[in-house]
């Protein structure tokens, strides 16, 4: 059973038409601290190309939770990977907080973000942020030929709004089609004490500037 077959059978559950390359899997998993991670989540593992790359980097006592919506792909992944560090969860990525009960060091996603409805995409990104540890890493990929389409640009903007830092990898040309990787870093958690302290400080009214150009620069 190939990813192409599953796409033809269940196009709404399987966003990819072809399996990602090992070069892309390498780009997806490098530089995000998997070697030091204790708990990693993979969203939309499909046939397991990224899964294998993640497991190759994880420590012997680390854990990988792979969340797959497609029942056939989930069953195949679970049967084909005899690794005690791997747990395959059949379900939606939007329900990620129910699948993991502790902070996640990294989330690697193969989900087809640009074909999702905006609301669903937002729910999944919110779920990622909910489980991601402060300073945790999130990676996903995008196809180069579609990078300037409105859905792809909207998705990039959503990432920039939700994460502390967003980077883009060089293009992985050997992948078909060529792709690049978004690497994002989770924002630090605000402490309850810090929030309370900020709440006690009264809002200050900005000083009115005599120079209209100064006001314009500040607002811009």
PDB file of C-alpha atoms in Angstrom:
ATOM      1  CA  UNK A   1       0.000   0.000   0.000  1.00  0.00           C
ATOM      2  CA  UNK A   2       1.515   3.359  -1.065  1.00  0.00           C
ATOM      3  CA  UNK A   3       0.765   6.910   0.008  1.00  0.00           C
ATOM      4  CA  UNK A   4      -0.534   7.554  -3.525  1.00  0.00           C
ATOM      5  CA  UNK A   5      -3.050   4.712  -3.187  1.00  0.00           C
ATOM      6  CA  UNK A   6      -4.266   6.086   0.138  1.00  0.00           C
ATOM      7  CA  UNK A   7      -4.575   9.572  -1.361  1.00  0.00           C
ATOM      8  CA  UNK A   8      -6.823   8.218  -4.105  1.00  0.00           C
ATOM      9  CA  UNK A   9      -8.920   6.246  -1.586  1.00  0.00           C
ATOM     10  CA  UNK A  10      -9.130   8.911   1.139  1.00  0.00           C
ATOM     11  CA  UNK A  11      -8.087  12.312  -0.285  1.00  0.00           C
ATOM     12  CA  UNK A  12      -9.530  14.217   2.677  1.00  0.00           C
ATOM     13  CA  UNK A  13      -7.500  12.157   5.159  1.00  0.00           C
ATOM     14  CA  UNK A  14      -4.305  11.864   3.109  1.00  0.00           C
ATOM     15  CA  UNK A  15      -2.931  15.183   1.945  1.00  0.00           C
ATOM     16  CA  UNK A  16       0.258  14.008   0.230  1.00  0.00           C
ATOM     17  CA  UNK A  17       0.232  12.475  -3.240  1.00  0.00           C
ATOM     18  CA  UNK A  18       3.770  11.071  -2.991  1.00  0.00           C
ATOM     19  CA  UNK A  19       6.067   9.967  -0.185  1.00  0.00           C
ATOM     20  CA  UNK A  20       8.562  12.553   1.061  1.00  0.00           C
ATOM     21  CA  UNK A  21      12.225  11.906   0.358  1.00  0.00           C
ATOM     22  CA  UNK A  22      14.913  10.990   2.881  1.00  0.00           C
ATOM     23  CA  UNK A  23      16.590  14.321   2.120  1.00  0.00           C
ATOM     24  CA  UNK A  24      13.472  16.141   3.251  1.00  0.00           C
ATOM     25  CA  UNK A  25      13.226  13.874   6.307  1.00  0.00           C
ATOM     26  CA  UNK A  26      16.789  14.842   7.212  1.00  0.00           C
ATOM     27  CA  UNK A  27      15.965  18.550   6.873  1.00  0.00           C
ATOM     28  CA  UNK A  28      12.815  18.107   8.953  1.00  0.00           C
ATOM     29  CA  UNK A  29      14.658  16.520  11.871  1.00  0.00           C
ATOM     30  CA  UNK A  30      18.003  18.302  11.994  1.00  0.00           C
ATOM     31  CA  UNK A  31      18.772  21.206  14.308  1.00  0.00           C
ATOM     32  CA  UNK A  32      15.730  20.825  16.577  1.00  0.00           C
ATOM     33  CA  UNK A  33      17.346  19.021  19.486  1.00  0.00           C
ATOM     34  CA  UNK A  34      15.885  15.558  18.945  1.00  0.00           C
ATOM     35  CA  UNK A  35      19.032  13.976  20.354  1.00  0.00           C
ATOM     36  CA  UNK A  36      18.265  15.566  23.749  1.00  0.00           C
ATOM     37  CA  UNK A  37      14.476  15.273  23.610  1.00  0.00           C
ATOM     38  CA  UNK A  38      12.486  13.182  26.069  1.00  0.00           C
ATOM     39  CA  UNK A  39       9.126  13.329  24.300  1.00  0.00           C
ATOM     40  CA  UNK A  40       8.498  14.037  20.610  1.00  0.00           C
ATOM     41  CA  UNK A  41       5.228  14.140  18.668  1.00  0.00           C
ATOM     42  CA  UNK A  42       4.797  13.490  14.963  1.00  0.00           C
ATOM     43  CA  UNK A  43       1.637  14.663  13.210  1.00  0.00           C
ATOM     44  CA  UNK A  44       0.555  12.836  10.061  1.00  0.00           C
ATOM     45  CA  UNK A  45       3.349  10.235   9.869  1.00  0.00           C
ATOM     46  CA  UNK A  46       1.871   8.551   6.780  1.00  0.00           C
ATOM     47  CA  UNK A  47       4.180   5.749   5.642  1.00  0.00           C
ATOM     48  CA  UNK A  48       6.818   6.592   8.252  1.00  0.00           C
ATOM     49  CA  UNK A  49       9.601   8.394   6.355  1.00  0.00           C
ATOM     50  CA  UNK A  50       9.842  11.130   8.978  1.00  0.00           C
ATOM     51  CA  UNK A  51       9.170   8.573  11.729  1.00  0.00           C
ATOM     52  CA  UNK A  52      12.326   6.658  10.860  1.00  0.00           C
ATOM     53  CA  UNK A  53      14.389   9.848  10.744  1.00  0.00           C
ATOM     54  CA  UNK A  54      13.083  10.886  14.177  1.00  0.00           C
ATOM     55  CA  UNK A  55      13.741   7.490  15.748  1.00  0.00           C
ATOM     56  CA  UNK A  56      17.277   7.494  14.348  1.00  0.00           C
ATOM     57  CA  UNK A  57      18.021  10.665  16.334  1.00  0.00           C
ATOM     58  CA  UNK A  58      16.189   9.869  19.587  1.00  0.00           C
ATOM     59  CA  UNK A  59      17.894   8.577  22.719  1.00  0.00           C
ATOM     60  CA  UNK A  60      17.123   4.982  23.780  1.00  0.00           C
ATOM     61  CA  UNK A  61      14.862   6.137  26.617  1.00  0.00           C
ATOM     62  CA  UNK A  62      13.017   8.869  24.685  1.00  0.00           C
ATOM     63  CA  UNK A  63       9.430   8.528  23.399  1.00  0.00           C
ATOM     64  CA  UNK A  64       7.746   9.295  20.078  1.00  0.00           C
ATOM     65  CA  UNK A  65       3.975   9.660  19.798  1.00  0.00           C
ATOM     66  CA  UNK A  66       2.780   9.554  16.178  1.00  0.00           C
ATOM     67  CA  UNK A  67      -0.765  10.830  15.540  1.00  0.00           C
ATOM     68  CA  UNK A  68      -2.318   9.586  12.279  1.00  0.00           C
ATOM     69  CA  UNK A  69      -5.906  10.213  11.146  1.00  0.00           C
ATOM     70  CA  UNK A  70      -5.926   7.659   8.307  1.00  0.00           C
ATOM     71  CA  UNK A  71      -6.793   4.268   9.875  1.00  0.00           C
ATOM     72  CA  UNK A  72      -4.991   2.183   7.249  1.00  0.00           C
ATOM     73  CA  UNK A  73      -1.777   4.183   7.509  1.00  0.00           C
ATOM     74  CA  UNK A  74      -1.936   4.147  11.312  1.00  0.00           C
ATOM     75  CA  UNK A  75      -2.318   0.355  11.381  1.00  0.00           C
ATOM     76  CA  UNK A  76       0.490  -0.144   8.878  1.00  0.00           C
ATOM     77  CA  UNK A  77       2.863   2.146  10.760  1.00  0.00           C
ATOM     78  CA  UNK A  78       2.168   0.412  14.060  1.00  0.00           C
ATOM     79  CA  UNK A  79       2.694  -3.053  12.558  1.00  0.00           C
ATOM     80  CA  UNK A  80       5.843  -2.191  10.601  1.00  0.00           C
ATOM     81  CA  UNK A  81       7.792  -0.364  13.321  1.00  0.00           C
ATOM     82  CA  UNK A  82       8.829  -2.660  16.175  1.00  0.00           C
ATOM     83  CA  UNK A  83      10.319   0.083  18.304  1.00  0.00           C
ATOM     84  CA  UNK A  84       9.335   0.382  21.968  1.00  0.00           C
ATOM     85  CA  UNK A  85       9.880   4.144  21.846  1.00  0.00           C
ATOM     86  CA  UNK A  86       7.071   4.563  19.283  1.00  0.00           C
ATOM     87  CA  UNK A  87       3.375   4.878  20.127  1.00  0.00           C
ATOM     88  CA  UNK A  88       0.941   5.268  17.204  1.00  0.00           C
ATOM     89  CA  UNK A  89      -2.298   7.080  18.029  1.00  0.00           C
ATOM     90  CA  UNK A  90      -5.187   6.853  15.559  1.00  0.00           C
ATOM     91  CA  UNK A  91      -6.921  10.218  15.763  1.00  0.00           C
ATOM     92  CA  UNK A  92      -6.995  13.894  14.886  1.00  0.00           C
ATOM     93  CA  UNK A  93      -4.063  16.221  15.464  1.00  0.00           C
ATOM     94  CA  UNK A  94      -6.520  18.724  16.933  1.00  0.00           C
ATOM     95  CA  UNK A  95      -6.956  16.319  19.859  1.00  0.00           C
ATOM     96  CA  UNK A  96      -3.234  16.259  20.592  1.00  0.00           C
ATOM     97  CA  UNK A  97      -3.548  17.431  24.231  1.00  0.00           C
ATOM     98  CA  UNK A  98      -5.543  14.263  24.991  1.00  0.00           C
ATOM     99  CA  UNK A  99      -2.810  12.064  23.486  1.00  0.00           C
ATOM    100  CA  UNK A 100       0.076  13.498  25.523  1.00  0.00           C
ATOM    101  CA  UNK A 101      -0.122  14.466  29.186  1.00  0.00           C
ATOM    102  CA  UNK A 102       3.234  16.170  29.589  1.00  0.00           C
ATOM    103  CA  UNK A 103       5.242  18.906  27.842  1.00  0.00           C
ATOM    104  CA  UNK A 104       6.549  17.966  24.403  1.00  0.00           C
ATOM    105  CA  UNK A 105      10.095  18.875  23.395  1.00  0.00           C
ATOM    106  CA  UNK A 106       9.477  18.839  19.631  1.00  0.00           C
ATOM    107  CA  UNK A 107       6.611  18.419  17.173  1.00  0.00           C
ATOM    108  CA  UNK A 108       7.343  17.244  13.625  1.00  0.00           C
ATOM    109  CA  UNK A 109       4.438  17.631  11.219  1.00  0.00           C
ATOM    110  CA  UNK A 110       3.761  16.183   7.781  1.00  0.00           C
ATOM    111  CA  UNK A 111       0.220  17.537   7.651  1.00  0.00           C
ATOM    112  CA  UNK A 112      -1.137  19.186   4.465  1.00  0.00           C
ATOM    113  CA  UNK A 113      -1.754  22.588   6.031  1.00  0.00           C
ATOM    114  CA  UNK A 114      -2.688  24.551   2.923  1.00  0.00           C
ATOM    115  CA  UNK A 115      -5.589  22.273   1.941  1.00  0.00           C
ATOM    116  CA  UNK A 116      -7.217  22.546   5.374  1.00  0.00           C
ATOM    117  CA  UNK A 117      -9.947  24.976   6.294  1.00  0.00           C
ATOM    118  CA  UNK A 118      -8.493  27.947   8.190  1.00  0.00           C
ATOM    119  CA  UNK A 119     -10.490  27.126  11.324  1.00  0.00           C
ATOM    120  CA  UNK A 120      -9.259  23.540  11.466  1.00  0.00           C
ATOM    121  CA  UNK A 121      -5.698  24.633  10.822  1.00  0.00           C
ATOM    122  CA  UNK A 122      -5.954  27.079  13.694  1.00  0.00           C
ATOM    123  CA  UNK A 123      -7.299  24.415  16.063  1.00  0.00           C
ATOM    124  CA  UNK A 124      -4.354  22.128  15.304  1.00  0.00           C
ATOM    125  CA  UNK A 125      -1.778  24.892  15.728  1.00  0.00           C
ATOM    126  CA  UNK A 126      -3.393  25.840  19.039  1.00  0.00           C
ATOM    127  CA  UNK A 127      -3.137  22.192  20.121  1.00  0.00           C
ATOM    128  CA  UNK A 128       0.560  22.180  19.223  1.00  0.00           C
ATOM    129  CA  UNK A 129       1.151  25.315  21.258  1.00  0.00           C
ATOM    130  CA  UNK A 130      -0.737  23.836  24.192  1.00  0.00           C
ATOM    131  CA  UNK A 131       1.529  20.794  24.485  1.00  0.00           C
ATOM    132  CA  UNK A 132       4.834  22.303  23.358  1.00  0.00           C
ATOM    133  CA  UNK A 133       7.333  22.986  26.150  1.00  0.00           C
ATOM    134  CA  UNK A 134       8.737  26.535  26.439  1.00  0.00           C
ATOM    135  CA  UNK A 135      11.455  26.814  23.828  1.00  0.00           C
ATOM    136  CA  UNK A 136      10.279  23.562  22.195  1.00  0.00           C
ATOM    137  CA  UNK A 137      10.638  23.167  18.446  1.00  0.00           C
ATOM    138  CA  UNK A 138       8.011  22.718  15.740  1.00  0.00           C
ATOM    139  CA  UNK A 139       8.860  21.748  12.163  1.00  0.00           C
ATOM    140  CA  UNK A 140       6.770  21.271   9.060  1.00  0.00           C
ATOM    141  CA  UNK A 141       7.383  21.543   5.327  1.00  0.00           C
ATOM    142  CA  UNK A 142       5.932  23.328   2.334  1.00  0.00           C
ATOM    143  CA  UNK A 143       6.291  22.806  -1.404  1.00  0.00           C
ATOM    144  CA  UNK A 144       8.296  25.458  -3.184  1.00  0.00           C
ATOM    145  CA  UNK A 145       5.971  25.813  -6.178  1.00  0.00           C
ATOM    146  CA  UNK A 146       3.045  26.691  -3.878  1.00  0.00           C
ATOM    147  CA  UNK A 147       4.919  28.967  -1.468  1.00  0.00           C
ATOM    148  CA  UNK A 148       3.389  32.158  -2.871  1.00  0.00           C
ATOM    149  CA  UNK A 149      -0.202  31.002  -3.042  1.00  0.00           C
ATOM    150  CA  UNK A 150      -2.623  32.726  -0.630  1.00  0.00           C
ATOM    151  CA  UNK A 151      -3.147  29.601   1.568  1.00  0.00           C
ATOM    152  CA  UNK A 152       0.611  29.093   1.937  1.00  0.00           C
ATOM    153  CA  UNK A 153       1.203  32.753   2.770  1.00  0.00           C
ATOM    154  CA  UNK A 154      -1.642  32.692   5.284  1.00  0.00           C
ATOM    155  CA  UNK A 155      -0.135  29.622   6.947  1.00  0.00           C
ATOM    156  CA  UNK A 156       3.282  31.260   7.222  1.00  0.00           C
ATOM    157  CA  UNK A 157       1.659  34.301   8.825  1.00  0.00           C
ATOM    158  CA  UNK A 158      -0.168  32.062  11.307  1.00  0.00           C
ATOM    159  CA  UNK A 159       3.126  30.439  12.297  1.00  0.00           C
ATOM    160  CA  UNK A 160       4.762  33.832  12.790  1.00  0.00           C
ATOM    161  CA  UNK A 161       1.911  34.926  15.065  1.00  0.00           C
ATOM    162  CA  UNK A 162       1.944  31.802  17.228  1.00  0.00           C
ATOM    163  CA  UNK A 163       5.647  31.125  17.731  1.00  0.00           C
ATOM    164  CA  UNK A 164       8.567  33.013  19.206  1.00  0.00           C
ATOM    165  CA  UNK A 165      10.870  32.533  16.237  1.00  0.00           C
ATOM    166  CA  UNK A 166      10.328  31.263  12.699  1.00  0.00           C
ATOM    167  CA  UNK A 167      13.044  30.135  10.302  1.00  0.00           C
ATOM    168  CA  UNK A 168      13.044  28.696   6.805  1.00  0.00           C
ATOM    169  CA  UNK A 169      15.484  26.060   5.591  1.00  0.00           C
ATOM    170  CA  UNK A 170      17.236  25.996   2.209  1.00  0.00           C
ATOM    171  CA  UNK A 171      15.211  24.355  -0.546  1.00  0.00           C
ATOM    172  CA  UNK A 172      15.455  20.559  -0.644  1.00  0.00           C
ATOM    173  CA  UNK A 173      15.739  20.240  -4.422  1.00  0.00           C
ATOM    174  CA  UNK A 174      15.983  16.403  -4.605  1.00  0.00           C
ATOM    175  CA  UNK A 175      12.514  16.091  -3.089  1.00  0.00           C
ATOM    176  CA  UNK A 176       9.669  15.761  -5.602  1.00  0.00           C
ATOM    177  CA  UNK A 177       8.299  18.333  -5.697  1.00  0.00           C
ATOM    178  CA  UNK A 178      11.067  20.518  -4.181  1.00  0.00           C
ATOM    179  CA  UNK A 179      10.249  21.650  -0.663  1.00  0.00           C
ATOM    180  CA  UNK A 180      11.571  23.629   2.279  1.00  0.00           C
ATOM    181  CA  UNK A 181      11.134  23.373   6.036  1.00  0.00           C
ATOM    182  CA  UNK A 182       9.556  25.803   8.481  1.00  0.00           C
ATOM    183  CA  UNK A 183      11.310  25.640  11.885  1.00  0.00           C
ATOM    184  CA  UNK A 184       9.569  27.419  14.745  1.00  0.00           C
ATOM    185  CA  UNK A 185      10.377  27.861  18.432  1.00  0.00           C
ATOM    186  CA  UNK A 186       7.714  27.840  21.149  1.00  0.00           C
ATOM    187  CA  UNK A 187       7.192  30.943  23.210  1.00  0.00           C
ATOM    188  CA  UNK A 188       8.171  30.965  26.898  1.00  0.00           C
ATOM    189  CA  UNK A 189       5.319  30.403  29.319  1.00  0.00           C
ATOM    190  CA  UNK A 190       4.120  33.374  31.353  1.00  0.00           C
ATOM    191  CA  UNK A 191       4.049  32.677  35.068  1.00  0.00           C
ATOM    192  CA  UNK A 192       0.897  33.366  37.048  1.00  0.00           C
ATOM    193  CA  UNK A 193       2.915  35.644  39.351  1.00  0.00           C
ATOM    194  CA  UNK A 194       4.247  37.598  36.410  1.00  0.00           C
ATOM    195  CA  UNK A 195       0.754  38.020  34.973  1.00  0.00           C
ATOM    196  CA  UNK A 196      -0.551  39.222  38.339  1.00  0.00           C
ATOM    197  CA  UNK A 197       2.295  41.735  38.641  1.00  0.00           C
ATOM    198  CA  UNK A 198       1.538  43.123  35.219  1.00  0.00           C
ATOM    199  CA  UNK A 199      -2.149  43.356  36.066  1.00  0.00           C
ATOM    200  CA  UNK A 200      -1.406  45.486  39.155  1.00  0.00           C
ATOM    201  CA  UNK A 201       0.525  48.071  37.157  1.00  0.00           C
ATOM    202  CA  UNK A 202      -1.868  50.736  35.862  1.00  0.00           C
ATOM    203  CA  UNK A 203      -1.785  51.405  32.162  1.00  0.00           C
ATOM    204  CA  UNK A 204       0.234  54.501  31.320  1.00  0.00           C
ATOM    205  CA  UNK A 205      -1.078  57.058  28.881  1.00  0.00           C
ATOM    206  CA  UNK A 206       1.538  57.712  26.200  1.00  0.00           C
ATOM    207  CA  UNK A 207       3.148  61.156  26.381  1.00  0.00           C
ATOM    208  CA  UNK A 208       1.883  63.378  23.646  1.00  0.00           C
ATOM    209  CA  UNK A 209       4.684  64.335  21.309  1.00  0.00           C
ATOM    210  CA  UNK A 210       5.136  67.839  20.005  1.00  0.00           C
ATOM    211  CA  UNK A 211       6.607  66.485  16.803  1.00  0.00           C
ATOM    212  CA  UNK A 212       3.961  64.776  14.626  1.00  0.00           C
ATOM    213  CA  UNK A 213       6.713  62.876  12.788  1.00  0.00           C
ATOM    214  CA  UNK A 214       7.883  61.324  16.077  1.00  0.00           C
ATOM    215  CA  UNK A 215       4.367  60.028  16.768  1.00  0.00           C
ATOM    216  CA  UNK A 216       4.155  58.609  13.272  1.00  0.00           C
ATOM    217  CA  UNK A 217       7.447  56.726  13.655  1.00  0.00           C
ATOM    218  CA  UNK A 218       6.385  55.201  16.961  1.00  0.00           C
ATOM    219  CA  UNK A 219       3.060  53.966  15.671  1.00  0.00           C
ATOM    220  CA  UNK A 220       4.648  52.492  12.591  1.00  0.00           C
TER     221      UNK A 220
END
